[in-house]
PDB file of C-alpha atoms and ligand atoms in Angstrom:
ATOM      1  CA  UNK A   1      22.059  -2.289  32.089  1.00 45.00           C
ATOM      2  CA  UNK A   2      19.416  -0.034  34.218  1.00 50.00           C
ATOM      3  CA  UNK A   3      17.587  -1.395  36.562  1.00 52.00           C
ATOM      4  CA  UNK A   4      14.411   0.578  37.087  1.00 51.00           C
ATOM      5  CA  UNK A   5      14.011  -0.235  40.713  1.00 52.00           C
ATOM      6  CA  UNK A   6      18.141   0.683  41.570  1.00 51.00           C
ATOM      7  CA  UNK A   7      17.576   3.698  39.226  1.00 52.00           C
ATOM      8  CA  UNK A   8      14.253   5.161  41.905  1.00 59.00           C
ATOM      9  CA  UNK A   9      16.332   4.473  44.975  1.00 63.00           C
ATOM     10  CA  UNK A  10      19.116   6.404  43.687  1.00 70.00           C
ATOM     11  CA  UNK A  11      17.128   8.914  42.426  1.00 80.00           C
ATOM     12  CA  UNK A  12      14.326   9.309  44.785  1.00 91.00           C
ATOM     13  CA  UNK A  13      16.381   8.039  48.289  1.00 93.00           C
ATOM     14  CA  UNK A  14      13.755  10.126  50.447  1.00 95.00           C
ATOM     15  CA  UNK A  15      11.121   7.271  49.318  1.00 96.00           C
ATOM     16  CA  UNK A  16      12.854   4.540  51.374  1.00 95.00           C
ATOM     17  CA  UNK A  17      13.224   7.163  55.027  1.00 96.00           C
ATOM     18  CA  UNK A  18      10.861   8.058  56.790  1.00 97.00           C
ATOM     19  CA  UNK A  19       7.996   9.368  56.997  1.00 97.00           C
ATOM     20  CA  UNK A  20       7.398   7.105  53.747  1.00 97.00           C
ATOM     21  CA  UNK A  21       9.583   4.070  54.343  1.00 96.00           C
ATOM     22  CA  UNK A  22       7.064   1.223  54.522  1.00 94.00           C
ATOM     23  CA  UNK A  23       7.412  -0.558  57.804  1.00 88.00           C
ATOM     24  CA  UNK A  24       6.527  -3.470  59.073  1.00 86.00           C
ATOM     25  CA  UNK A  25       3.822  -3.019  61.930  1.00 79.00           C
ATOM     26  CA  UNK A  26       6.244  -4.640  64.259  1.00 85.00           C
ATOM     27  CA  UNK A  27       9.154  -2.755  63.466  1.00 90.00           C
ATOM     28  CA  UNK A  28       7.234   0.393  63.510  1.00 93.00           C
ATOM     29  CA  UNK A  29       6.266  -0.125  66.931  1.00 93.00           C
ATOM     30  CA  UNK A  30       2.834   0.721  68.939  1.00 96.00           C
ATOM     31  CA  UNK A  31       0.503   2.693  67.535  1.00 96.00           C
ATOM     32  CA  UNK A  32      -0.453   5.718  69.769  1.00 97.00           C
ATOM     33  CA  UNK A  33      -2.809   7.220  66.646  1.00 98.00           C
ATOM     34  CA  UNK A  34      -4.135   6.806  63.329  1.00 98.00           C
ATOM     35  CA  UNK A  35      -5.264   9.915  60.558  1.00 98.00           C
ATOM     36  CA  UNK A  36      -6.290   9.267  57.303  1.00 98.00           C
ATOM     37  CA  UNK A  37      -7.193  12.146  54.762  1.00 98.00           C
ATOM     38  CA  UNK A  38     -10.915  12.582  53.408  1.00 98.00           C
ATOM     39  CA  UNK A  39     -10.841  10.405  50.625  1.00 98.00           C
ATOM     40  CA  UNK A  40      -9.234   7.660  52.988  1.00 98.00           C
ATOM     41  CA  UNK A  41      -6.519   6.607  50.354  1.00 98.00           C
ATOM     42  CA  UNK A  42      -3.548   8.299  52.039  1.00 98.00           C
ATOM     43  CA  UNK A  43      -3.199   7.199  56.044  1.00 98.00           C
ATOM     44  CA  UNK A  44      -0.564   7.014  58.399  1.00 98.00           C
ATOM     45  CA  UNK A  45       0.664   6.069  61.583  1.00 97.00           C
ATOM     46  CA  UNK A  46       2.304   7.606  64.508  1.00 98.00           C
ATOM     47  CA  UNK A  47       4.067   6.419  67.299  1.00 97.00           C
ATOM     48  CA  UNK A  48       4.429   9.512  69.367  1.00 98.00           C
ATOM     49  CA  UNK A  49       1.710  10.346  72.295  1.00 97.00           C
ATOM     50  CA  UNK A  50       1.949  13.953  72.337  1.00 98.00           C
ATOM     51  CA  UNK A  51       3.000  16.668  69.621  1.00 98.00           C
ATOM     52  CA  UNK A  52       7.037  17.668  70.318  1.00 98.00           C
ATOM     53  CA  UNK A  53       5.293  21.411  69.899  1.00 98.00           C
ATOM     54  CA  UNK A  54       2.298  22.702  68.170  1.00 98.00           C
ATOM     55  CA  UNK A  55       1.065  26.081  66.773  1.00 98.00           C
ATOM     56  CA  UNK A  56      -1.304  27.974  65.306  1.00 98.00           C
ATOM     57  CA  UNK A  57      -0.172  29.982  62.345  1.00 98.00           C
ATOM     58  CA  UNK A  58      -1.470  32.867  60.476  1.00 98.00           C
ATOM     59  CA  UNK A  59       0.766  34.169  57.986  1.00 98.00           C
ATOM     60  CA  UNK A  60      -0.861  34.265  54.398  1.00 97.00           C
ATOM     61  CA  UNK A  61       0.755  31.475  52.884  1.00 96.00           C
ATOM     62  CA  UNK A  62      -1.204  29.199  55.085  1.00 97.00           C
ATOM     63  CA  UNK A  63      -4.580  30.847  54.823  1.00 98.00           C
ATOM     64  CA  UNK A  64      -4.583  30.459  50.728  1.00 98.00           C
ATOM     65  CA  UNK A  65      -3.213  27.178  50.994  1.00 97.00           C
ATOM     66  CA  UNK A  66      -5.485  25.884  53.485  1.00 97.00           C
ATOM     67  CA  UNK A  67      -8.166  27.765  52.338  1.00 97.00           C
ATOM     68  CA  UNK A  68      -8.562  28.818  55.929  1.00 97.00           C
ATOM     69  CA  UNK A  69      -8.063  31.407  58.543  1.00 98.00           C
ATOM     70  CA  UNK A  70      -5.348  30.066  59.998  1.00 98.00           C
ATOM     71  CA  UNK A  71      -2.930  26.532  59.883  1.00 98.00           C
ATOM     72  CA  UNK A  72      -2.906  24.429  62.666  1.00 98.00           C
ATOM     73  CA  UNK A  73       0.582  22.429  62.755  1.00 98.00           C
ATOM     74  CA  UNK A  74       1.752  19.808  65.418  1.00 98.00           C
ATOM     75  CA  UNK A  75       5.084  18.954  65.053  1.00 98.00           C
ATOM     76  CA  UNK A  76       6.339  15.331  64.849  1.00 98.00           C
ATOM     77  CA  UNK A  77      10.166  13.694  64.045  1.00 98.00           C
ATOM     78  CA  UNK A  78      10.109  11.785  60.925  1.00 98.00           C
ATOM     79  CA  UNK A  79      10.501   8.346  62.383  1.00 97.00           C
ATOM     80  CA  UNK A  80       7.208   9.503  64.894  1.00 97.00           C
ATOM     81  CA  UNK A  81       5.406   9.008  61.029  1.00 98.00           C
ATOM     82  CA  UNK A  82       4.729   6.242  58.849  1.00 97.00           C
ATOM     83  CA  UNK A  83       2.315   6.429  56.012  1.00 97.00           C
ATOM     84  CA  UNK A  84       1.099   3.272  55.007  1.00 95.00           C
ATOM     85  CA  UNK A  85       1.269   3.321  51.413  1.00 96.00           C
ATOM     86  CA  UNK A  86       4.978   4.647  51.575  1.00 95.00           C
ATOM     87  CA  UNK A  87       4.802   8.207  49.262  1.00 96.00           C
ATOM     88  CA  UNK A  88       2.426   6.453  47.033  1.00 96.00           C
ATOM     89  CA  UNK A  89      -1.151   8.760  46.277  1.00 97.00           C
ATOM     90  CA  UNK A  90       1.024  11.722  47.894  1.00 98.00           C
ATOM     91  CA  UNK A  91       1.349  14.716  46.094  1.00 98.00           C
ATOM     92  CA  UNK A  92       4.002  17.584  47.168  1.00 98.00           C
ATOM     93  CA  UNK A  93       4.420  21.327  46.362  1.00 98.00           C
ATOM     94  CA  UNK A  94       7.055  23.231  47.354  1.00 97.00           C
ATOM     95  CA  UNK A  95       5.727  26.630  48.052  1.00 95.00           C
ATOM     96  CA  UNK A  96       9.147  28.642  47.647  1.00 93.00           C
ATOM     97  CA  UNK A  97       9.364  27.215  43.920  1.00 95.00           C
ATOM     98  CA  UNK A  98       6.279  26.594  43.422  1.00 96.00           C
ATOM     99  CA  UNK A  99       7.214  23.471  41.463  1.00 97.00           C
ATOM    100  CA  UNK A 100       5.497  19.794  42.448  1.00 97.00           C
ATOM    101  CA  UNK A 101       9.284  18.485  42.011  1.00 96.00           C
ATOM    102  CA  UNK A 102       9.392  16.795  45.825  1.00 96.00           C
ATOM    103  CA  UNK A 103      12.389  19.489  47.693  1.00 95.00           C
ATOM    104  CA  UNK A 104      12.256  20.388  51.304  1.00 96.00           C
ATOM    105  CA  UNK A 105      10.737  21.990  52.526  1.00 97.00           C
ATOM    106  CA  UNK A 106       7.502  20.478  50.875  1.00 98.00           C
ATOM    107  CA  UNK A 107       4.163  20.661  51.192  1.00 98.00           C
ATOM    108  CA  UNK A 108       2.162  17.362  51.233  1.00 98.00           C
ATOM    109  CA  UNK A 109      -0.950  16.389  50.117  1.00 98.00           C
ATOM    110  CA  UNK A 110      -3.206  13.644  49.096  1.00 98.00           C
ATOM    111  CA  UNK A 111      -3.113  13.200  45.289  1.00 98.00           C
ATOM    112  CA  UNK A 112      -7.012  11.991  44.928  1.00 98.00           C
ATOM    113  CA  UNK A 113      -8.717  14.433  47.255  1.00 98.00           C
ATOM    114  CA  UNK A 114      -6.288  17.069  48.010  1.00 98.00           C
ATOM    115  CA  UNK A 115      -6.494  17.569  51.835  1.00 98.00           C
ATOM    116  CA  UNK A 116      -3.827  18.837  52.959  1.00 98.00           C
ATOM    117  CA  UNK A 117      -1.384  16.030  55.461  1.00 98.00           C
ATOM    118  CA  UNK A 118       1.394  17.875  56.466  1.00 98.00           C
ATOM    119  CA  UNK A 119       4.287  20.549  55.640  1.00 98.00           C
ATOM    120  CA  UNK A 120       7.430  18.567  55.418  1.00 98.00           C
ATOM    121  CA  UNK A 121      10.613  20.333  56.923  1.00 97.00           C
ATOM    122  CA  UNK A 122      14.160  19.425  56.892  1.00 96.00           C
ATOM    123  CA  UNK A 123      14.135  17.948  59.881  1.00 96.00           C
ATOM    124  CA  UNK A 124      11.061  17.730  61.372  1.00 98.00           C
ATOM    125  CA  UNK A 125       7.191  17.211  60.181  1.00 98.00           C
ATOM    126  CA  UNK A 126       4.463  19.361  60.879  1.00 98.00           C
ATOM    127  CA  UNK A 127       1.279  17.541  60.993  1.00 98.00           C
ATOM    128  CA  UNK A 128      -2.554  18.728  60.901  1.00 98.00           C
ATOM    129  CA  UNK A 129      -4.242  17.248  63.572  1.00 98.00           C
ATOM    130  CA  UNK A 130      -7.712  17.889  61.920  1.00 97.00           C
ATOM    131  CA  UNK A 131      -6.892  14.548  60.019  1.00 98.00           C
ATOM    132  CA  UNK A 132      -6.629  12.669  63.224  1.00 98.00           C
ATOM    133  CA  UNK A 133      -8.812   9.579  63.663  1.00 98.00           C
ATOM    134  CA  UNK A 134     -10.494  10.031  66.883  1.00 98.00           C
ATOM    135  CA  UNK A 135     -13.702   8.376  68.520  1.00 97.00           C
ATOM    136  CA  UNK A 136     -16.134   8.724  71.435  1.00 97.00           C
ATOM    137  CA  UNK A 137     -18.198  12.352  71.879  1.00 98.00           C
ATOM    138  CA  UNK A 138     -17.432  15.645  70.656  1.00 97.00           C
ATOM    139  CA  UNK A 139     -16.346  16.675  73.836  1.00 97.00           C
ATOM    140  CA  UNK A 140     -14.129  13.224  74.343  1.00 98.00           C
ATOM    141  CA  UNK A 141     -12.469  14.098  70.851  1.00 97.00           C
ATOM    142  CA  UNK A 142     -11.603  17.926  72.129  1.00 96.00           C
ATOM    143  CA  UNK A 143     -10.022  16.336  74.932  1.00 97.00           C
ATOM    144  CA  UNK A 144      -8.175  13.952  72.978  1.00 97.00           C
ATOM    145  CA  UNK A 145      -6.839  16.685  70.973  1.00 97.00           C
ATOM    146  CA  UNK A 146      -5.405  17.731  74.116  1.00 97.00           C
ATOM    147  CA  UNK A 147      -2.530  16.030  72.589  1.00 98.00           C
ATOM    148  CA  UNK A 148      -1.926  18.177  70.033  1.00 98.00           C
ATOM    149  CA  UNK A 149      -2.791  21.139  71.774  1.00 98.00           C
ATOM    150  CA  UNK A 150      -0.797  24.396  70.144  1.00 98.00           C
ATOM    151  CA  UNK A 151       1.478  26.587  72.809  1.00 98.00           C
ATOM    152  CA  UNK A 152       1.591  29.541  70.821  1.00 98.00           C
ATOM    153  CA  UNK A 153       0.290  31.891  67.599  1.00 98.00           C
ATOM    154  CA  UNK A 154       3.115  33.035  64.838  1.00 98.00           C
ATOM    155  CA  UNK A 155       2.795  35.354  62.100  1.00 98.00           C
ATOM    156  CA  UNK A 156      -0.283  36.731  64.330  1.00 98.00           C
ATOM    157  CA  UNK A 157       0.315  40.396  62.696  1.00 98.00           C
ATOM    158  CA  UNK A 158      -1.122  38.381  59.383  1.00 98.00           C
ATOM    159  CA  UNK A 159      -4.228  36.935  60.988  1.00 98.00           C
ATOM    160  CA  UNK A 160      -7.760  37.471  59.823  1.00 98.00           C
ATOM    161  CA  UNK A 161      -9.317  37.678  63.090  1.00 97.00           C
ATOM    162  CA  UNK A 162      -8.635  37.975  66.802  1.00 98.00           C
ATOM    163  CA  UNK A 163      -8.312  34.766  69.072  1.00 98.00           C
ATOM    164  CA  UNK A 164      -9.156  35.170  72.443  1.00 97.00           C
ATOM    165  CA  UNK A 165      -7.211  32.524  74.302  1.00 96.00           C
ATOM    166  CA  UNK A 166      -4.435  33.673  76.200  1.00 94.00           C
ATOM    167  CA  UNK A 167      -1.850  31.981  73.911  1.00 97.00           C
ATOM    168  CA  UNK A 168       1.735  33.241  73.351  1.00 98.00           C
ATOM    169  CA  UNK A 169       1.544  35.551  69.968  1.00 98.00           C
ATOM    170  CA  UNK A 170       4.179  36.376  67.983  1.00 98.00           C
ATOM    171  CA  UNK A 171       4.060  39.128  65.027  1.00 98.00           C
ATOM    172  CA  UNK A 172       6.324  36.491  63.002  1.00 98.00           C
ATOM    173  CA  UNK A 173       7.945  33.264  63.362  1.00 97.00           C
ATOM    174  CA  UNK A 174       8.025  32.562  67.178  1.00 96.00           C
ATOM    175  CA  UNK A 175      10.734  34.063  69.376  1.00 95.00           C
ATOM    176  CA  UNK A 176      12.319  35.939  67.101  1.00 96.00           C
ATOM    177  CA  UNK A 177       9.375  38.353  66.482  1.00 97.00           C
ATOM    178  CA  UNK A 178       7.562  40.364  68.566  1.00 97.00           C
ATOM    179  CA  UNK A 179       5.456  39.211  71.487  1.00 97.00           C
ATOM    180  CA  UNK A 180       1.359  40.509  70.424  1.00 98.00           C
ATOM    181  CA  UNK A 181      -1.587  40.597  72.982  1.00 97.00           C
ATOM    182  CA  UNK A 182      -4.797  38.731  71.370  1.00 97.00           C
ATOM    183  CA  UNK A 183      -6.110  42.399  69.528  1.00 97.00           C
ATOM    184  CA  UNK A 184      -2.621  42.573  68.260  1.00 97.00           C
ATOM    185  CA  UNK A 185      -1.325  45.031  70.421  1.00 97.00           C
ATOM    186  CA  UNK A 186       2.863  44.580  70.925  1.00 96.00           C
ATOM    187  CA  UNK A 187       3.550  44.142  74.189  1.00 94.00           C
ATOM    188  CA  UNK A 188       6.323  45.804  75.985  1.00 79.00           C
ATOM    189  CA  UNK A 189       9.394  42.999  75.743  1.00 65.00           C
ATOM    190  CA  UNK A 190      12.194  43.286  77.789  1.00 56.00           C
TER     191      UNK A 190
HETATM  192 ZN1   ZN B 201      -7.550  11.675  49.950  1.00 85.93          ZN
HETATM  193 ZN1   ZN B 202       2.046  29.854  57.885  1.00 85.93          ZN
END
C-alpha cells in the first residue's frame, strides 16, 4: 500500500530540512528578525544577527529577474532560516533549466505575489534584505540594515550604472575576477 504522506518525504526530503522544516518556536531558537514578502503569505524567521557575507550583484540574470538594476543578496546557512509555512505558497525556478521542478540551485519566490525571497544554493541561502521587517524612522531602518550591509560588487562589468561607494568590485564572481574601480576601470592587481 502507498502512503501519500511516506511517498512526499521520500520524494520531496528537502521539505522536512531547513530552510522549510517547520519548527517549533522553541526549538528554533530567538528570533533576531522577521521578513515577510508583499502579499504577507510567505514569512520567515531568522536566527542569525548579521549576514555571514553580503553583495551586490549585477550580472544580467539578476537584473531581468529582479526586474532591477542590480540584486542585493545577504547570505545566511540554512538552519539561520525558517519559513513559517514550511515550502508551502513557495514557488521555485531554477534558472539554469529553466524548469519550476525544485533543483539547486533554485530560485525562490512567493507563489501569490511573486516577490522574489531568496536564491537557494547548495549550501548556503542568499537572502534579500529588502523583505526585512524593520521599524522606527527611515534613517533607524538604514541603520538597521547595517546588518546586512554588502562588502563587495560582482559581475560589476554587467552593471547598468556606476555606484559610487568605495566597495570592492569585481568584473565577475568575486575573487576570481578582476578587481574594477566604481567607472569600471580594472585596476592594476598584483
Ligand atoms: Zn506574497
Ligand atoms: Zn547575479
Amino acid at each position: 500500500m502507498d502512503n501519500p504522506l511516506e511517498h512526499t518525504v521520500e520524494s520531496e526530503p528537502w521539505k522536512y530540512r531547513p530552510p522549510y522544516q517547520i519548527h517549533d518556536p522553541k526549538e528554533f531558537g530567538p528570533v533576531k528578525w522577521r521578513a515577510h514578502c508583499q502579499c504577507g503569505k510567505v514569512s520567515y524567521m531568522l536566527k542569525r544577527e548579521r549576514a555571514l557575507d553580503a553583495k551586490y550583484c549585477h550580472c544580467r540574470g539578476c537584473q531581468v529577474l529582479h526586474g532591477a538594476p542590480f540584486q542585493w543578496a545577504a547570505i545566511f546557512h540554512k538552519e539561520d532560516v525558517s519559513f513559517t509555512k514550511g515550502a508551502s505558497g513557495l514557488a521555485f525556478y531554477s534558472s539554469s533549466h529553466k524548469s519550476q521542478e525544485y533543483e539547486l540551485p533554485t530560485k525562490v519566490s512567493c507563489a501569490f505575489c511573486h516577490s522574489p525571497i531568496m536564491d537557494e544554493g547548495r549550501n548556503v541561502c542568499l537572502l534579500f534584505p529588502e523583505l526585512i521587517d524593520l521599524t522606527g524612522s527611515d534613517e533607524e531602518k538604514r541603520r538597521k540594515l547595517g546588518a546586512f550591509k554588502p562588502t563587495c560588487h560582482i559581475f560589476y562589468e554587467q552593471r547598468v550604472l556606476d555606484i559610487e561607494d568605495g566597495l570592492p568590485k569585481w568584473s565577475g564572481i568575486d575573487k576570481t575576477s578582476s578587481l574594477l574601480d566604481d567607472r569600471g576601470c580594472r585596476l592594476q592587481q598584483e
